[in-house]
Every structure is written in C-alpha cells, then in structure tokens.
C-alpha positions as a LaTeX table, in Angstrom:
\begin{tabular}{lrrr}
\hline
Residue & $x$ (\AA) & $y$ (\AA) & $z$ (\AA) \\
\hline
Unk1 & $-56.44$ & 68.29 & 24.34 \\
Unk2 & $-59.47$ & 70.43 & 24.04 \\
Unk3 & $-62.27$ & 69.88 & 21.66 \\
Unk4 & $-62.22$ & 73.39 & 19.28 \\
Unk5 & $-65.47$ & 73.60 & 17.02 \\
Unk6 & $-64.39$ & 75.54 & 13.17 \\
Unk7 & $-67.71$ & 76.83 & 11.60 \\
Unk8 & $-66.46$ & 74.69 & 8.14 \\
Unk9 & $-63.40$ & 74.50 & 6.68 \\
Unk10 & $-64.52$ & 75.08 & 3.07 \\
Unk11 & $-63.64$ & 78.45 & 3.03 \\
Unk12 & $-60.04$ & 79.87 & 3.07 \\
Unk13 & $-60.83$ & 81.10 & 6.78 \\
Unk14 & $-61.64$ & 77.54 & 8.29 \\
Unk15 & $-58.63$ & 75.87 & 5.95 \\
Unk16 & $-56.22$ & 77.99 & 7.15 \\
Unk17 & $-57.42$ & 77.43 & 10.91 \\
Unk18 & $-57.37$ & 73.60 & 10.52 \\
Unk19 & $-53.81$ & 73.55 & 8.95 \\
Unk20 & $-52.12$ & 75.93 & 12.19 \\
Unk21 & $-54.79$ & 74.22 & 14.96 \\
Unk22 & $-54.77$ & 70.35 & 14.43 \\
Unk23 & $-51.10$ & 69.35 & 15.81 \\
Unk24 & $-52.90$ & 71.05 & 19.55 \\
Unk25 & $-56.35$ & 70.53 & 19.44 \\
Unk26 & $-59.17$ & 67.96 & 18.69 \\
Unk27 & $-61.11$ & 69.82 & 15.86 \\
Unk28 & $-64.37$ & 69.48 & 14.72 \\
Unk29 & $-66.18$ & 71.39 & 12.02 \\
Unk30 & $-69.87$ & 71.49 & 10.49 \\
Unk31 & $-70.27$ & 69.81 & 7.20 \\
Unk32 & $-72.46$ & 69.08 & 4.31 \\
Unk33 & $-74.49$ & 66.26 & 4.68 \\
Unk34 & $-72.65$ & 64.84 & 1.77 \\
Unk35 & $-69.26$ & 66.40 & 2.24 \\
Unk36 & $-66.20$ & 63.80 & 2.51 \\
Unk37 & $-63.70$ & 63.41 & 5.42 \\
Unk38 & $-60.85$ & 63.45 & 2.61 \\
Unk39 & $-58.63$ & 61.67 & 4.88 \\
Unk40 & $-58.53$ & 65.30 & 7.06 \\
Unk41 & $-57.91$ & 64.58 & 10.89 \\
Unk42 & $-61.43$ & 66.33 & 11.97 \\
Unk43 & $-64.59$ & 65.59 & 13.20 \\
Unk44 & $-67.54$ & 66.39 & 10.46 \\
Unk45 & $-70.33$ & 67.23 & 12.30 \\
Unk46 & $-73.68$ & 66.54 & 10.13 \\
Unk47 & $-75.79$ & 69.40 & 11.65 \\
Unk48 & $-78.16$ & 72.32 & 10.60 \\
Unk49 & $-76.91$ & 75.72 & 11.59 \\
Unk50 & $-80.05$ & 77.05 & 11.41 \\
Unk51 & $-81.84$ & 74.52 & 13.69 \\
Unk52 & $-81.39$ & 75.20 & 17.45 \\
Unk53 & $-81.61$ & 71.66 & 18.52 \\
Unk54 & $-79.24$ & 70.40 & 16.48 \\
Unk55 & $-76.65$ & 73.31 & 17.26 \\
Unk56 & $-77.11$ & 72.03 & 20.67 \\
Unk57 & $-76.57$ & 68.70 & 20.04 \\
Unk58 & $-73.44$ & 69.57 & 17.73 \\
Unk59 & $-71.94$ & 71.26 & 20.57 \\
Unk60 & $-72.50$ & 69.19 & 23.77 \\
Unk61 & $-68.62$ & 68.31 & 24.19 \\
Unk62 & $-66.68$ & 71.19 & 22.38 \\
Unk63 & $-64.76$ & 73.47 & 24.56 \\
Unk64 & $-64.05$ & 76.46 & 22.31 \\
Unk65 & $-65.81$ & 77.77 & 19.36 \\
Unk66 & $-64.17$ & 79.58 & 16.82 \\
Unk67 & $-66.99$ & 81.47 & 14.94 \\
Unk68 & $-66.59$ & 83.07 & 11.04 \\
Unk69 & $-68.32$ & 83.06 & 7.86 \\
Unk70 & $-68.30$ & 79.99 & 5.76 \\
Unk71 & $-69.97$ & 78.80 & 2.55 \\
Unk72 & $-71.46$ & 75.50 & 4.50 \\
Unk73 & $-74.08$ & 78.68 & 5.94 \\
Unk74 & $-76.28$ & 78.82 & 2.87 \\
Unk75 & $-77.17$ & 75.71 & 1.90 \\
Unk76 & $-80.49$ & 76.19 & 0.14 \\
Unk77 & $-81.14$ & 76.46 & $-3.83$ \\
Unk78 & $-82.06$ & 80.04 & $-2.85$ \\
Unk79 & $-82.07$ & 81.82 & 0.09 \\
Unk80 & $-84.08$ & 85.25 & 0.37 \\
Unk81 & $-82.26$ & 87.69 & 3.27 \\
Unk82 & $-79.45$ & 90.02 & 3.93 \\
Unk83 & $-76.18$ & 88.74 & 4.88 \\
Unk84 & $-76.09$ & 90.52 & 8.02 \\
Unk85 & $-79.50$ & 88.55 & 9.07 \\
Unk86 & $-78.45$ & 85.27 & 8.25 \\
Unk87 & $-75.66$ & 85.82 & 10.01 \\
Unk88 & $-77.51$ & 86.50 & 13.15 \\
Unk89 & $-79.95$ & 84.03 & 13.49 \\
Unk90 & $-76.60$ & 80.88 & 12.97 \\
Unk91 & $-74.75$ & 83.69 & 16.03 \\
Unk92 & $-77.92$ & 83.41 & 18.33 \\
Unk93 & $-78.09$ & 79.71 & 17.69 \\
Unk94 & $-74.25$ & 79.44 & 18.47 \\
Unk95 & $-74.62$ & 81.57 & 21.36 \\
Unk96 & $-77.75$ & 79.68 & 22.74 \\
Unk97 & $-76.48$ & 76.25 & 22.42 \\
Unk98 & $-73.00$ & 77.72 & 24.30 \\
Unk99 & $-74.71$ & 78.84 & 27.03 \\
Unk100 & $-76.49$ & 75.36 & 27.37 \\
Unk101 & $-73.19$ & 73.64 & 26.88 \\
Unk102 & $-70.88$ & 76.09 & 29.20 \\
Unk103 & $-68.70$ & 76.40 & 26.37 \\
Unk104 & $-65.70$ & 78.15 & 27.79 \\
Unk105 & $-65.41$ & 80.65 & 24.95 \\
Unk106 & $-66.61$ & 82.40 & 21.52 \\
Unk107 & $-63.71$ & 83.86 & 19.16 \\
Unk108 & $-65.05$ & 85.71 & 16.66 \\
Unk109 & $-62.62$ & 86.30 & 13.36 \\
Unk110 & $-62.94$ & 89.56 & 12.36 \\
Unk111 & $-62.96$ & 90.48 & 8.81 \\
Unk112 & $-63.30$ & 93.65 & 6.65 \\
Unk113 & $-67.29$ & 93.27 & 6.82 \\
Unk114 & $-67.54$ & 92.82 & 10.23 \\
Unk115 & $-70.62$ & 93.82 & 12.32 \\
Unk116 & $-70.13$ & 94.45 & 16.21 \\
Unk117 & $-73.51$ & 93.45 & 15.97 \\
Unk118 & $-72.83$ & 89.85 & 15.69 \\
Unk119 & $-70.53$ & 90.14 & 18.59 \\
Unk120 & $-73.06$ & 91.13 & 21.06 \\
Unk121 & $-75.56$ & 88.42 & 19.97 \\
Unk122 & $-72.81$ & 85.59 & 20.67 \\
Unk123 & $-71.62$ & 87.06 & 23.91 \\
Unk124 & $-75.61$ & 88.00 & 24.98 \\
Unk125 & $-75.97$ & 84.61 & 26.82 \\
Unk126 & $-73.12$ & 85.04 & 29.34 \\
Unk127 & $-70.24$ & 83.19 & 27.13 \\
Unk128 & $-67.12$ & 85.34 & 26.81 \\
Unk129 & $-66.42$ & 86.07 & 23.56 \\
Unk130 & $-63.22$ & 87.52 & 21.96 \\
Unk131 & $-62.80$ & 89.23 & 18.94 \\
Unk132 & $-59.71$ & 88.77 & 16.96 \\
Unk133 & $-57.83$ & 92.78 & 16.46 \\
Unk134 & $-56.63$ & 91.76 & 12.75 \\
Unk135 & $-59.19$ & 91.77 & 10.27 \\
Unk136 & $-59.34$ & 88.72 & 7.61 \\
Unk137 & $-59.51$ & 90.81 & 4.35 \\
Unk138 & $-61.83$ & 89.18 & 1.84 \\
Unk139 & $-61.32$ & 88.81 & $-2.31$ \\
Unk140 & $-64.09$ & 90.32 & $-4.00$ \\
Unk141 & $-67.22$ & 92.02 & $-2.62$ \\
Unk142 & $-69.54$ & 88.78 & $-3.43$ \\
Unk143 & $-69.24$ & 85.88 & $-1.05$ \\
Unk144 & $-69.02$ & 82.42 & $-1.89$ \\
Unk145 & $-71.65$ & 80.20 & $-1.68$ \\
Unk146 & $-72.43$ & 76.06 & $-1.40$ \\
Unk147 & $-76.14$ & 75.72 & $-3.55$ \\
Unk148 & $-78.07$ & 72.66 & $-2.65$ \\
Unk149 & $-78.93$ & 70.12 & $-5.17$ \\
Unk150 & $-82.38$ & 70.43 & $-4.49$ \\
Unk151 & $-85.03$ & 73.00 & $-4.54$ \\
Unk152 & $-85.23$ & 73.88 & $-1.23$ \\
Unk153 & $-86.02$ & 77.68 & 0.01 \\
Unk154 & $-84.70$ & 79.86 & 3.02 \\
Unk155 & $-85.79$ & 83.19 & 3.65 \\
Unk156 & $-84.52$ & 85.34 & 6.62 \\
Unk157 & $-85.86$ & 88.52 & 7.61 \\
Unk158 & $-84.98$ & 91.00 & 10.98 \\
Unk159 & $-87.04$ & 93.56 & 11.85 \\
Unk160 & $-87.54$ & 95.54 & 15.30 \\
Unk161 & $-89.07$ & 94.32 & 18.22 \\
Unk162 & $-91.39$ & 97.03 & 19.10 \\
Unk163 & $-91.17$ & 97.83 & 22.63 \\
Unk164 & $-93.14$ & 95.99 & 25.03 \\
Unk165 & $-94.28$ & 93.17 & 22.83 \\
Unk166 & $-93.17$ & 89.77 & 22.94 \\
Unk167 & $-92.42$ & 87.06 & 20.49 \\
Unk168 & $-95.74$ & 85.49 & 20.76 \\
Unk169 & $-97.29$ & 88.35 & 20.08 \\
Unk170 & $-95.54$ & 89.04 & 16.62 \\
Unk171 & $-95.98$ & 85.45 & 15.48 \\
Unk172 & $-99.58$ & 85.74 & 15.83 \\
Unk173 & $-99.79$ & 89.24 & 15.03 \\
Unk174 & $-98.00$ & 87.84 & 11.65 \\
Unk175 & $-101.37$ & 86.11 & 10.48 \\
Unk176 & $-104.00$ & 88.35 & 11.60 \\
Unk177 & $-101.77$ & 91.31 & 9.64 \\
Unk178 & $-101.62$ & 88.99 & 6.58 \\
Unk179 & $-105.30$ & 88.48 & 6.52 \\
Unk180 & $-105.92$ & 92.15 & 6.93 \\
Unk181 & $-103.28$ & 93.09 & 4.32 \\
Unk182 & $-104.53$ & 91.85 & 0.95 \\
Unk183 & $-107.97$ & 91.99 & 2.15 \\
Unk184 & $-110.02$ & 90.21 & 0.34 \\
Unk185 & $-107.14$ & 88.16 & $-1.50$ \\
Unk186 & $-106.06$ & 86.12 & 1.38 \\
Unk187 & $-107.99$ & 84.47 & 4.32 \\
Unk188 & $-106.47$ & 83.73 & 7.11 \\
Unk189 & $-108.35$ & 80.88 & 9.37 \\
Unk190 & $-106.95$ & 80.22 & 13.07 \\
Unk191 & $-108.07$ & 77.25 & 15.22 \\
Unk192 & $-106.38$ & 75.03 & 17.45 \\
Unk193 & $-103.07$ & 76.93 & 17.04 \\
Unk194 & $-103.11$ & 76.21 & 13.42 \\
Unk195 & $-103.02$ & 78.86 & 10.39 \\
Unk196 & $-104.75$ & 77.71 & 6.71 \\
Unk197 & $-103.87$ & 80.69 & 4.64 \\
Unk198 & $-106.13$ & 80.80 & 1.54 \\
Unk199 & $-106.20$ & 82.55 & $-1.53$ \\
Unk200 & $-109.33$ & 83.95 & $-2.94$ \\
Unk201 & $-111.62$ & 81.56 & $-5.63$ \\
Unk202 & $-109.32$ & 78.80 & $-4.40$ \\
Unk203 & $-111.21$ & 76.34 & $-2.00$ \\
Unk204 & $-108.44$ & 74.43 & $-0.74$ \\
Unk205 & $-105.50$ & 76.53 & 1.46 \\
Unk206 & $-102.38$ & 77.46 & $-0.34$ \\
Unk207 & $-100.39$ & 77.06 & 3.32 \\
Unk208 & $-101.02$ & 75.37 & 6.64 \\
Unk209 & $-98.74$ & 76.16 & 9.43 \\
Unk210 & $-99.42$ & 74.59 & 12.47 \\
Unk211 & $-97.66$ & 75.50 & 16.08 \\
Unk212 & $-94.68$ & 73.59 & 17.23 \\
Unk213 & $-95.18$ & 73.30 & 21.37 \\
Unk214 & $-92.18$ & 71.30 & 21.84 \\
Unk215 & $-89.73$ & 73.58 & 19.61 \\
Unk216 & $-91.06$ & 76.69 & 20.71 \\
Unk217 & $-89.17$ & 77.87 & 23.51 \\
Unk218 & $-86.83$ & 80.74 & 24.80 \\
Unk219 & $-88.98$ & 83.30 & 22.96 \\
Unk220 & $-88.72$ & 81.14 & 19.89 \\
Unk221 & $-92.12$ & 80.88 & 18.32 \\
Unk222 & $-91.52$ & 77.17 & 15.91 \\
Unk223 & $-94.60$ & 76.56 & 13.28 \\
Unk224 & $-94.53$ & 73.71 & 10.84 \\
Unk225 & $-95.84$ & 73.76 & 7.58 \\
Unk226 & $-97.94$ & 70.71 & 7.44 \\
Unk227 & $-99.69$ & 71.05 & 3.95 \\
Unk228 & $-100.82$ & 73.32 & 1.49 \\
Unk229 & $-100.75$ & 73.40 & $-2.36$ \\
Unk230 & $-97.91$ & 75.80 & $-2.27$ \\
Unk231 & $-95.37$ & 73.70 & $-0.23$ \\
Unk232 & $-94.04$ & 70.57 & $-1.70$ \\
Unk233 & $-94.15$ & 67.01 & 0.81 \\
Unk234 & $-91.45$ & 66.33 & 2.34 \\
Unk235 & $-90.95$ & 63.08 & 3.88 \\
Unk236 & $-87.33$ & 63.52 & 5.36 \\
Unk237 & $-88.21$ & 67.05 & 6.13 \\
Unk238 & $-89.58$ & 69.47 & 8.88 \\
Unk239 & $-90.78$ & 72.85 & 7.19 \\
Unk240 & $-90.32$ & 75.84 & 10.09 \\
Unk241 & $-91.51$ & 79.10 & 10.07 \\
Unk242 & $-89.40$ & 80.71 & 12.71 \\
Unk243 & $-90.05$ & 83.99 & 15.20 \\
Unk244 & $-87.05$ & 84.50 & 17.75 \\
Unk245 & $-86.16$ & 87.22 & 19.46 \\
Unk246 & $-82.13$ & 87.96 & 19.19 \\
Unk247 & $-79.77$ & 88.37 & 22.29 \\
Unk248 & $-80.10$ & 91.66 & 22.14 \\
Unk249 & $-83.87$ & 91.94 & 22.65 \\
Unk250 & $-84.20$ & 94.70 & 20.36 \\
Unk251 & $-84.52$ & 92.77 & 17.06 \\
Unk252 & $-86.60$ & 89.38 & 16.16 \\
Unk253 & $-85.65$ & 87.02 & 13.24 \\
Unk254 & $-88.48$ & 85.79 & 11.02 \\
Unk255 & $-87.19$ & 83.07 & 9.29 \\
Unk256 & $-88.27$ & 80.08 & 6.80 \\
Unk257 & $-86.34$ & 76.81 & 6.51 \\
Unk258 & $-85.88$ & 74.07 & 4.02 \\
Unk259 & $-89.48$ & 75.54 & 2.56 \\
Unk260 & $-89.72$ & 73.17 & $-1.14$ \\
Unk261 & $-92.35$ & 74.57 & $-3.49$ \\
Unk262 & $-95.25$ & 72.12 & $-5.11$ \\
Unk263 & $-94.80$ & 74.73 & $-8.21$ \\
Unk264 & $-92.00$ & 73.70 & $-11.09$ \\
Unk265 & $-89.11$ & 75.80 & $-9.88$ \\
Unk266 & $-89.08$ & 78.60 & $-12.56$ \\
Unk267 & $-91.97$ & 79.05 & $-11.96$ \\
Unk268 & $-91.90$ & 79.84 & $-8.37$ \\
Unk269 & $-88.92$ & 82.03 & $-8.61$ \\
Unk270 & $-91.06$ & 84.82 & $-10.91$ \\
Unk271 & $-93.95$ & 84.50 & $-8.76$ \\
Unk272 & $-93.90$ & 82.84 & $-5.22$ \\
Unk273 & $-90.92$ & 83.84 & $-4.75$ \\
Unk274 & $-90.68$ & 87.78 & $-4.76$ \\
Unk275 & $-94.66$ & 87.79 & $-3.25$ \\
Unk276 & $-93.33$ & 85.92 & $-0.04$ \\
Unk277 & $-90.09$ & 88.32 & $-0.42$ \\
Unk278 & $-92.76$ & 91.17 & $-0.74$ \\
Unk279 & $-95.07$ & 89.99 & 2.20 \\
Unk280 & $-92.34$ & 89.75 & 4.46 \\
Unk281 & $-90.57$ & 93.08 & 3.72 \\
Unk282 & $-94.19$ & 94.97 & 4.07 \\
Unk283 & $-94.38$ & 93.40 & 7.83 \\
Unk284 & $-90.57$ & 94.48 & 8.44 \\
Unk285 & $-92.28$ & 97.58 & 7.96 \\
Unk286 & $-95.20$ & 97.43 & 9.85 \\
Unk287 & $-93.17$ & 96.57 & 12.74 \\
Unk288 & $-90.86$ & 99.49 & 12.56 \\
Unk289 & $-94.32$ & 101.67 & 12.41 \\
Unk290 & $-95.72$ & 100.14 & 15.68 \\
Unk291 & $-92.74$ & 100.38 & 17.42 \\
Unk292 & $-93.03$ & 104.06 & 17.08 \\
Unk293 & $-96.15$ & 103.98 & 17.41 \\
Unk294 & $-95.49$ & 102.19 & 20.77 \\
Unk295 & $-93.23$ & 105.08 & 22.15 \\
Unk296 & $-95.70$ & 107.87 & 20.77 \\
\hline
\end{tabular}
C-alpha cells in the first residue's frame, strides 16, 4: 500500500479523508506534540510545519501528499500574519521537502477560499500537483484554530522580491533599514554575521540574532535569536528569524518562529507586539518601493 501524508486530521477536512482513505492506504498525518493516537490506525508525525528540516524529515517515505488547511498550522499563543502568508511559507516547505523526497504527487483540496497562488508554490519544485474541481465549502468566515499552552509568538510577513535582488540581500538589507528607520531610537551593530539591536538609553541589546550557516540554504536566509532582554530563554527551543524566497521567485517570506517574550505577556501584546507588527509592515513597504524603484 502506499504511504499518503494528511496535513492533520483535526479538522473536518483531514477526518473525513482518514475515514474514506484508511481501508487502501498507510496514512500518516502531522500532530501536536501532545495530541493522542486515540486508538486511530495512523501514523502521528511529531513535526514543525514551519521548519524545513523537519518537513523533510516528516516526509522521507510518504508517497502522496494530500495538502489542505488544518488547525494543527497555527500553533503559537499568537501568531501575527495573513492567512494567505502562512499558508505559503507551510506550501513552500511541503513543496521543498517533496522535491527532496520525489514524492510522486501534491493534491491540493480546494475550498471556497482558495488561492491558485498556493498551487503554484507546491507544484514550483517539479512535483505534479493536482487540484481537486469541487470546492470544500467552509462554516463561517473565521477559521479554527489550535492555541498553544505557552506564550510563544509567530509572525509571518510576504512582501515582493524586488527585481534583481536576492535573499541575502533583503536579510541584511533588513538591519541596516531598521537602524536607519527610527534613527536615533534603535542601533543596529553588525559583526561576525551577528545583529545586537539596541534601543536608545538602554546599554544592554534588546535582540541578538546571529546567522544560521548550516540552516541557511536554497535562498533561505536562517538567523537565531541568541539573547536579548526582549526574548525569553529557551532551553528546548531554537528562535528563527526567517528570509526565503517562495517558488515563485517573485515574493519572499519574512517570518519569526516560536519567538517567547522576557516581558509578562499582557504586557507584550500592547506594546512589543504591534511595534514588531509595525516594523515589519513598514519594510513590506519599503520593499514594494524599491522594487519600483528597481524597474524605474
């Protein structure tokens, strides 16, 4: 039998597919890290969605993916980004780690919110994909979400890749923007492909990303946070700030993960929390102005 790969099977999509698929195929389906077998005849699979190397690893011997929203996506206390862009960033993970695999193919269930978008980005590594013709109608206009039961951030942005410039480039352009921004406010200090972003009348930085050599490939720029009085310690935990350019090579993802602030939580979400929100929609932007600029 061949090995078929559900996104989850907490949502009415993935429940539906496990009750009509499991008599024919072996199934498997990512969890919660915490989420029970309940005696269903499926393999959990314990990954991150939103971390490439463990999409890769989650798919090493599945032979079909069947890809579709479910609430296993959002995991984090809060998560700061548009549906759509969340959405691509798990699509060009799924579509990366296929191509690495040679998964055979991508079916994509259709539903009334549907973006052809997300189609190209699975099918822009050379796996076929197929999308389904009836569309899955959805109850309400909100989705449904799984919060985690700690504070732990995402935030998701996509912007345009102006034309000509490559991942690198953005990532670093990123800082040197963000110390010209709020001049005078924040300092940004580079050296040895680390960032300490400070804040002014504060001596000690507020941030400290440092580059990820290992994790950054494929025109995916990986920093870590490693320290900073705004971000929490985590020992069980790697803090990314992501860049990535999507299949289509038009667009980049900028993307936080599993980001825990050192502030008490409400708190952060009057303050922190709609700056960073701020910050990052300001450089969305910025990058739509210098792509034009670009072709002017």
């Amino acid at each position: 039998m061949k090995n078929v790969l559900l996104m989850g099977i907490s949502g009415r999509i993935g429940k539906n597919l496990y009750k009509e698929l499991k008599s024919e195929y072996n199934l498997f389906a990512f969890s919660r890290p915490n989420q029970q077998d309940d005696d269903l005849d499926i393999t959990f699979l314990k990954k991150d969605l939103f971390i490439l190397p463990e999409v890769e690893e989650a798919l090493e011997d599945i032979d079909i993916v069947i890809f579709f929203e479910d609430p296993i996506m959002r995991l984090n206390r809060m998560t700061q980004g548009k549906f759509y862009d969340i959405y691509s960033l798990i699509a060009d993970n799924i579509a990366r780690a296929s191509k690495l695999n040679g998964i055979e193919q991508v079916i994509y269930v259709a539903d009334e919110i549907s973006s052809s978008e997300t189609v190209k980005i699975l099918g822009a590594y050379g796996t076929p994909v197929v999308m389904t013709e009836t569309p899955v109608k959805r109850y309400g206009k909100n989705l449904s979400y799984k919060a985690s039961d700690y504070n732990n951030v995402r935030s998701i942005q996509k912007a345009p890749l102006p034309e000509g410039w490559s991942v690198k480039r953005v990532a670093n352009y990123y800082f040197e923007w963000l110390n010209e921004i709020l001049y005078n406010v924040i300092n940004v200090v580079s050296e040895n492909g680390q960032y300490k972003i400070y804040v002014t009348q504060v001596d000690q930085p507020v941030l400290i990303a440092t580059y990820d050599s290992e994790e950054s490939v494929d025109d995916i720029e990986i920093f870590q946070i490693t320290g900073g009085l705004l971000s929490k310690k985590q020992p069980n935990k790697i803090v990314r700030l992501e860049f990535r350019r999507l299949g289509n090579e038009k667009e980049f993802i900028m993307a936080l993960h599993d980001f825990e602030p050192n502030l008490p939580w409400g708190i952060y979400i009057f303050t922190q929390a709609p700056l960073h929100a701020l910050v990052n929609r300001i450089y969305q932007v910025e990058m739509i102005i210098s792509r034009h600029e670009y072709r002017e």
